[in-house]
PDB file of C-alpha atoms in Angstrom:
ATOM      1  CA  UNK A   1      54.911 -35.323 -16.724  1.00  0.00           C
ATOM      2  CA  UNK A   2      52.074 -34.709 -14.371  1.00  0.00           C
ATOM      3  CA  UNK A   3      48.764 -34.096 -16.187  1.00  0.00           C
ATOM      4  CA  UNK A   4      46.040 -35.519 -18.656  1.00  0.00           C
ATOM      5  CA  UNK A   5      45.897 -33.781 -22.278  1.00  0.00           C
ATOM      6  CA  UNK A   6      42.643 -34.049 -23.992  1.00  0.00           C
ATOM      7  CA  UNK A   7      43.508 -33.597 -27.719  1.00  0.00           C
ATOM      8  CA  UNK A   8      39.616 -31.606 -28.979  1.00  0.00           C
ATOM      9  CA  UNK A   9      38.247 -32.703 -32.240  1.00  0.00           C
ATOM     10  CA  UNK A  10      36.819 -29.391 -34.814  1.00  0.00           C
ATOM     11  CA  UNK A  11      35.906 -29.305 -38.358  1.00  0.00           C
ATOM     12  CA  UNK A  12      35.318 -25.728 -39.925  1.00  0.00           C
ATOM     13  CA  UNK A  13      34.964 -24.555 -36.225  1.00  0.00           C
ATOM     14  CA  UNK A  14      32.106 -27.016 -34.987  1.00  0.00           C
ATOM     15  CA  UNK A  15      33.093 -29.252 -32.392  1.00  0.00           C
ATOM     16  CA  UNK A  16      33.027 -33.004 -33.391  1.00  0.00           C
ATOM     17  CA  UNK A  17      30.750 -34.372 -30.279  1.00  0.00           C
ATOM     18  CA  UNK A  18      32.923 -37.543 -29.811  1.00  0.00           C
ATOM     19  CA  UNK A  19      35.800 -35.046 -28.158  1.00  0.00           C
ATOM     20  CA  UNK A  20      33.458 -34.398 -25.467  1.00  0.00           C
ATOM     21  CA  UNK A  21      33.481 -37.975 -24.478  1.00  0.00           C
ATOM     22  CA  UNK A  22      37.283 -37.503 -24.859  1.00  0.00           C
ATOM     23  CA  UNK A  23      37.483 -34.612 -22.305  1.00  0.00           C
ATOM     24  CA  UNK A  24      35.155 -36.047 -20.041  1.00  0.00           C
ATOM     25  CA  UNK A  25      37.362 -39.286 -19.813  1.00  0.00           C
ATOM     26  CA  UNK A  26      40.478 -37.365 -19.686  1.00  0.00           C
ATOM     27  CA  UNK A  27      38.974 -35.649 -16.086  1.00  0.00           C
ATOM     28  CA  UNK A  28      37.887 -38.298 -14.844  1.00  0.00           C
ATOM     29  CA  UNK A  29      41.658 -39.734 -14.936  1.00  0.00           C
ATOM     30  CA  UNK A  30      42.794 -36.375 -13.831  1.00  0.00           C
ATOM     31  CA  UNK A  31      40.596 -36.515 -10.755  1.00  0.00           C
ATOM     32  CA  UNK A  32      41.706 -40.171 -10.017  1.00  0.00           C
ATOM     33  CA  UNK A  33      45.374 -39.180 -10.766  1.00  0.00           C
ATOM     34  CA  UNK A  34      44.896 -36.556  -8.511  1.00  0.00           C
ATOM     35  CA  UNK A  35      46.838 -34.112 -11.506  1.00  0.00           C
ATOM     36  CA  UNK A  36      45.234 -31.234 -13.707  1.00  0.00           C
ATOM     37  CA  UNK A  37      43.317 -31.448 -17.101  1.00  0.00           C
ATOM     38  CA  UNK A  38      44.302 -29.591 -20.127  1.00  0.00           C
ATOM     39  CA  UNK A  39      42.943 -29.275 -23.920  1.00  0.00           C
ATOM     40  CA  UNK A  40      44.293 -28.489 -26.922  1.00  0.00           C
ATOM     41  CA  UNK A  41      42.470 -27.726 -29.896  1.00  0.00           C
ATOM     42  CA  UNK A  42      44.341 -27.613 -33.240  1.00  0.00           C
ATOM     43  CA  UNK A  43      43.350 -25.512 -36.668  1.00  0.00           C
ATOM     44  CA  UNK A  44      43.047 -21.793 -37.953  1.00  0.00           C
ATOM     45  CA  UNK A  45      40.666 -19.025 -36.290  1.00  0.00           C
ATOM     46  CA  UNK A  46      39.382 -21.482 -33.707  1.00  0.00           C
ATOM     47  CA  UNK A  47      39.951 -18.800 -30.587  1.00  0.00           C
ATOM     48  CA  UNK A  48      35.935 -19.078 -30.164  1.00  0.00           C
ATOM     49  CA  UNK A  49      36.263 -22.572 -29.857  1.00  0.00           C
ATOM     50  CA  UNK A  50      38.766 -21.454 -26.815  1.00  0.00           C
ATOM     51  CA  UNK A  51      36.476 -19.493 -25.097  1.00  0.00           C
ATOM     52  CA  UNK A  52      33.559 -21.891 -24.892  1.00  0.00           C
ATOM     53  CA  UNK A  53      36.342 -24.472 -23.617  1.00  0.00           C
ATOM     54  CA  UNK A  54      37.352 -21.855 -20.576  1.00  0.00           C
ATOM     55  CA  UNK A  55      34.643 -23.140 -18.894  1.00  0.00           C
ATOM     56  CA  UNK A  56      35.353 -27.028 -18.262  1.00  0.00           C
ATOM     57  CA  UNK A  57      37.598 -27.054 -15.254  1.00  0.00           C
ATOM     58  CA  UNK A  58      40.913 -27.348 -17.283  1.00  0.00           C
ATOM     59  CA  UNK A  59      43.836 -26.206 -15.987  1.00  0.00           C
ATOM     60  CA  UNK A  60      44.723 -24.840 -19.306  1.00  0.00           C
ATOM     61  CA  UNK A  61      43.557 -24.878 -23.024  1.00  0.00           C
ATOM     62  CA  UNK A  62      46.224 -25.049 -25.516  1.00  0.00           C
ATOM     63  CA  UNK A  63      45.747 -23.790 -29.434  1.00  0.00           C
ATOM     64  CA  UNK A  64      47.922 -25.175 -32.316  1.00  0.00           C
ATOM     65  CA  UNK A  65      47.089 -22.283 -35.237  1.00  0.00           C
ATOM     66  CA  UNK A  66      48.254 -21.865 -38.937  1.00  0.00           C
ATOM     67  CA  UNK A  67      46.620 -21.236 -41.988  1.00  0.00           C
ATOM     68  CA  UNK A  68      48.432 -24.701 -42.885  1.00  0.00           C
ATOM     69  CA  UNK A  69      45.802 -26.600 -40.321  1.00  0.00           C
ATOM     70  CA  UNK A  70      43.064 -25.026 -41.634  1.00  0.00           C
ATOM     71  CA  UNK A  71      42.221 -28.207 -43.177  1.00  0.00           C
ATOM     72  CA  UNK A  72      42.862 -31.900 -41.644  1.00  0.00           C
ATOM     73  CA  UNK A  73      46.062 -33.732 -43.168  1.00  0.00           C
ATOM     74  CA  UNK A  74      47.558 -36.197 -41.141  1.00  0.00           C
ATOM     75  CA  UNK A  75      51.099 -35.201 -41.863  1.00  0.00           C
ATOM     76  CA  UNK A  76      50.789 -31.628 -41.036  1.00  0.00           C
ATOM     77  CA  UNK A  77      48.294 -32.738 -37.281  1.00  0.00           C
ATOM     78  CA  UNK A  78      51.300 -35.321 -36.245  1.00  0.00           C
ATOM     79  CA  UNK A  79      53.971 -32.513 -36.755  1.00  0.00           C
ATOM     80  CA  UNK A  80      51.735 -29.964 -34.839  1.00  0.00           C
ATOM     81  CA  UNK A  81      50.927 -31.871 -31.804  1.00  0.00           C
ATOM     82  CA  UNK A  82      54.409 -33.462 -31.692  1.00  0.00           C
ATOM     83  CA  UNK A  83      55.632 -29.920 -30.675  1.00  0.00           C
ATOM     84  CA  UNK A  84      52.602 -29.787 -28.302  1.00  0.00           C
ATOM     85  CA  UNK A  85      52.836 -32.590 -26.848  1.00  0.00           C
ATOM     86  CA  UNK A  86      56.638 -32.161 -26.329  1.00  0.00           C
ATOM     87  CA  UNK A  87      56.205 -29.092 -24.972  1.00  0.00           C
ATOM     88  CA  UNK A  88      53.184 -29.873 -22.610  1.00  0.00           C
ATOM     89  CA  UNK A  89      54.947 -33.023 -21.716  1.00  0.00           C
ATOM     90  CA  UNK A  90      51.784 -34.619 -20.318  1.00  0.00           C
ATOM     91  CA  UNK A  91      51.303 -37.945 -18.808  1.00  0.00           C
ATOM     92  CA  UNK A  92      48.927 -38.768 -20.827  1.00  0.00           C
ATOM     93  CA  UNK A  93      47.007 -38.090 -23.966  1.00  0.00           C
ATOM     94  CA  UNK A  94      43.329 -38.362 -24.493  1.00  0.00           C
ATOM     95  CA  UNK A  95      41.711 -38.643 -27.671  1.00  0.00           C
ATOM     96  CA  UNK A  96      38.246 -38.931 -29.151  1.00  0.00           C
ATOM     97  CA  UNK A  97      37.609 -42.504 -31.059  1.00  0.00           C
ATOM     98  CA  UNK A  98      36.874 -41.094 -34.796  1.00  0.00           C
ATOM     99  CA  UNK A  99      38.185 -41.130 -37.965  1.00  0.00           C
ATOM    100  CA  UNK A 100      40.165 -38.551 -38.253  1.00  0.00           C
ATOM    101  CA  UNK A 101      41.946 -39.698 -34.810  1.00  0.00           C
ATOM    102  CA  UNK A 102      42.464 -43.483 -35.818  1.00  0.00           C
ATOM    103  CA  UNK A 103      44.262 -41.352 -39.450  1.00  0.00           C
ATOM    104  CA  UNK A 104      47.014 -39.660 -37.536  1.00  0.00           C
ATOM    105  CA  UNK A 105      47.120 -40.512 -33.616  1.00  0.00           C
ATOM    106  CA  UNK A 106      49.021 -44.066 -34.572  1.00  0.00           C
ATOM    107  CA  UNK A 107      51.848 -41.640 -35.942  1.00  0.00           C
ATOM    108  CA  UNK A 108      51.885 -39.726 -33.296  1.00  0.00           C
ATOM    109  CA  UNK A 109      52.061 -42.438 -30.806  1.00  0.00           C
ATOM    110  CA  UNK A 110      54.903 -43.622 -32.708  1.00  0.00           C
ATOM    111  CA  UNK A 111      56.989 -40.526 -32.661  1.00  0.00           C
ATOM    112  CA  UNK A 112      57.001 -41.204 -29.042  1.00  0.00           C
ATOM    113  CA  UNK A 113      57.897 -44.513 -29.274  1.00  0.00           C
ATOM    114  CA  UNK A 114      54.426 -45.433 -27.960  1.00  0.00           C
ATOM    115  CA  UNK A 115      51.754 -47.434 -29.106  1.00  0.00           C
ATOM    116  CA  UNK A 116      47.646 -46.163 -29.429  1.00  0.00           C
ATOM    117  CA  UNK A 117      45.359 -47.641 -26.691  1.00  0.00           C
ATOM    118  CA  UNK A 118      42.494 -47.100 -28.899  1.00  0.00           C
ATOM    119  CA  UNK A 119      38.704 -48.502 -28.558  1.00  0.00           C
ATOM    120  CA  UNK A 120      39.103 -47.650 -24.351  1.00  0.00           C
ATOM    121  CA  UNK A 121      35.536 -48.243 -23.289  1.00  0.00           C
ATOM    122  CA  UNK A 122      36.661 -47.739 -19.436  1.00  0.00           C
ATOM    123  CA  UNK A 123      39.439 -47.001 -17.151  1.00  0.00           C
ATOM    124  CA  UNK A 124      40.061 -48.821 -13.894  1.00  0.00           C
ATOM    125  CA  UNK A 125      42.515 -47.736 -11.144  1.00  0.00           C
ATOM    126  CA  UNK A 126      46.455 -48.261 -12.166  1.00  0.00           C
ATOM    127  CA  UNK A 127      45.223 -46.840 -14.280  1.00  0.00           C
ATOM    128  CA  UNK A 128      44.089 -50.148 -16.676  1.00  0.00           C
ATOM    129  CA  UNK A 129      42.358 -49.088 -19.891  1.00  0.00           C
ATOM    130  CA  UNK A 130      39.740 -51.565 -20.646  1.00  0.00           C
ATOM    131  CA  UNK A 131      38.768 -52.473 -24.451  1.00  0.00           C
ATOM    132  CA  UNK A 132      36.580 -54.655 -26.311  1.00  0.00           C
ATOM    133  CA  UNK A 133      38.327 -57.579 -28.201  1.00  0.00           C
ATOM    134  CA  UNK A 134      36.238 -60.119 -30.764  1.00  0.00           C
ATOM    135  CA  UNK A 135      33.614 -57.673 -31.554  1.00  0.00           C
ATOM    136  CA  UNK A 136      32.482 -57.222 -27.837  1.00  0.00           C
ATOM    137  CA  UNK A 137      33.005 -60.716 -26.736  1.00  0.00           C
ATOM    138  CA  UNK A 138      35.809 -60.007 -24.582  1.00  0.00           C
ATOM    139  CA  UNK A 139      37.813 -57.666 -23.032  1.00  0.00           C
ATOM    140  CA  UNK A 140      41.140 -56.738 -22.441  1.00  0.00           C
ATOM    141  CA  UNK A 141      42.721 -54.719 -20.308  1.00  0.00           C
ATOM    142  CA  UNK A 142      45.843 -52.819 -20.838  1.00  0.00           C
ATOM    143  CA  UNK A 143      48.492 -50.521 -18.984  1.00  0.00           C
ATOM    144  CA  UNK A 144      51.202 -48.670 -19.962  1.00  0.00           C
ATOM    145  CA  UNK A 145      54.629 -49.897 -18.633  1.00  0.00           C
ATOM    146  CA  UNK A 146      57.272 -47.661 -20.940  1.00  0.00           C
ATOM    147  CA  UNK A 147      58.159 -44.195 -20.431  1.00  0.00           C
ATOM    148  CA  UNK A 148      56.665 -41.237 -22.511  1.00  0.00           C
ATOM    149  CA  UNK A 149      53.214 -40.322 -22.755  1.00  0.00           C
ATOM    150  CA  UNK A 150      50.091 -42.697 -22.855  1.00  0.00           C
ATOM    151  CA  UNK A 151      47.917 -42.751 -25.973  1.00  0.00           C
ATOM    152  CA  UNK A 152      43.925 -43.311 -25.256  1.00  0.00           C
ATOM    153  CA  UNK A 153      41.021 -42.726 -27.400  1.00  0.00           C
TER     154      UNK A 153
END
């Protein structure tokens, strides 16, 4: 368990914006860490979306194909990146803050006997994920004390 996975967001094979954020984030831990970066994208024919990702100082971009991902379902995401994530066995797991994340990423923190750090805003050294509580009013900051990966988005 020694690296940051960035989990990329794509519909039809367009890059949701938000997983940019994501992967940005997820470096920015990885360079603090002092471990590598990695991606994974997840869907059918999305090898372009590889390429253009070969390009962002990962250590390695991961793709989760089968005509069965073609379109989003929760059930059939969790399954996917369980294996992934199993297999990658990363520290941590970085996720863009949208819809489609806050459907399935709670289930797949749970398979792991985790919970979801979602809403992070920042990250401090620990490393202490800092989110807003009360509708901005205040914040809390949270670390990870169990074993397994870490859920952020």
């Amino acid at each position: 368990m020694s690296c940051v996975l960035v989990l990329m967001e794509q519909r039809g094979g367009a890059w949701n914006r938000m997983s940019f954020e994501a992967l940005a984030a997820g470096q920015q831990l990885a360079a603090k860490l002092g471990v590598e970066c990695s991606a994974a994208v997840v869907g059918e024919g999305i090898d372009a979306l590889c390429t253009e990702l070969a390009g962002k100082h990962l250590a390695k971009v991961f793709t989760v194909q089968h005509a069965l991902l073609k379109d989003y379902t929760s059930d059939g995401y969790v399954a996917a990146l369980e294996l992934l994530i199993r297999q990658a066995n990363p520290a941590y797991v970085m996720l863009p803050h949208t819809y489609q994340v806050r459907d399935f990423a709670p289930a797949l923190a749970t398979r792991f006997k985790q919970v979801l750090i979602s809403d992070v805003i920042a990250i401090h050294d620990g490393p202490v994920f800092v989110r807003q509580l009360l509708q901005g009013k205040l914040n809390g900051d949270y670390k990870q004390v169990g074993a397994g990966p870490c859920f952020v988005s």
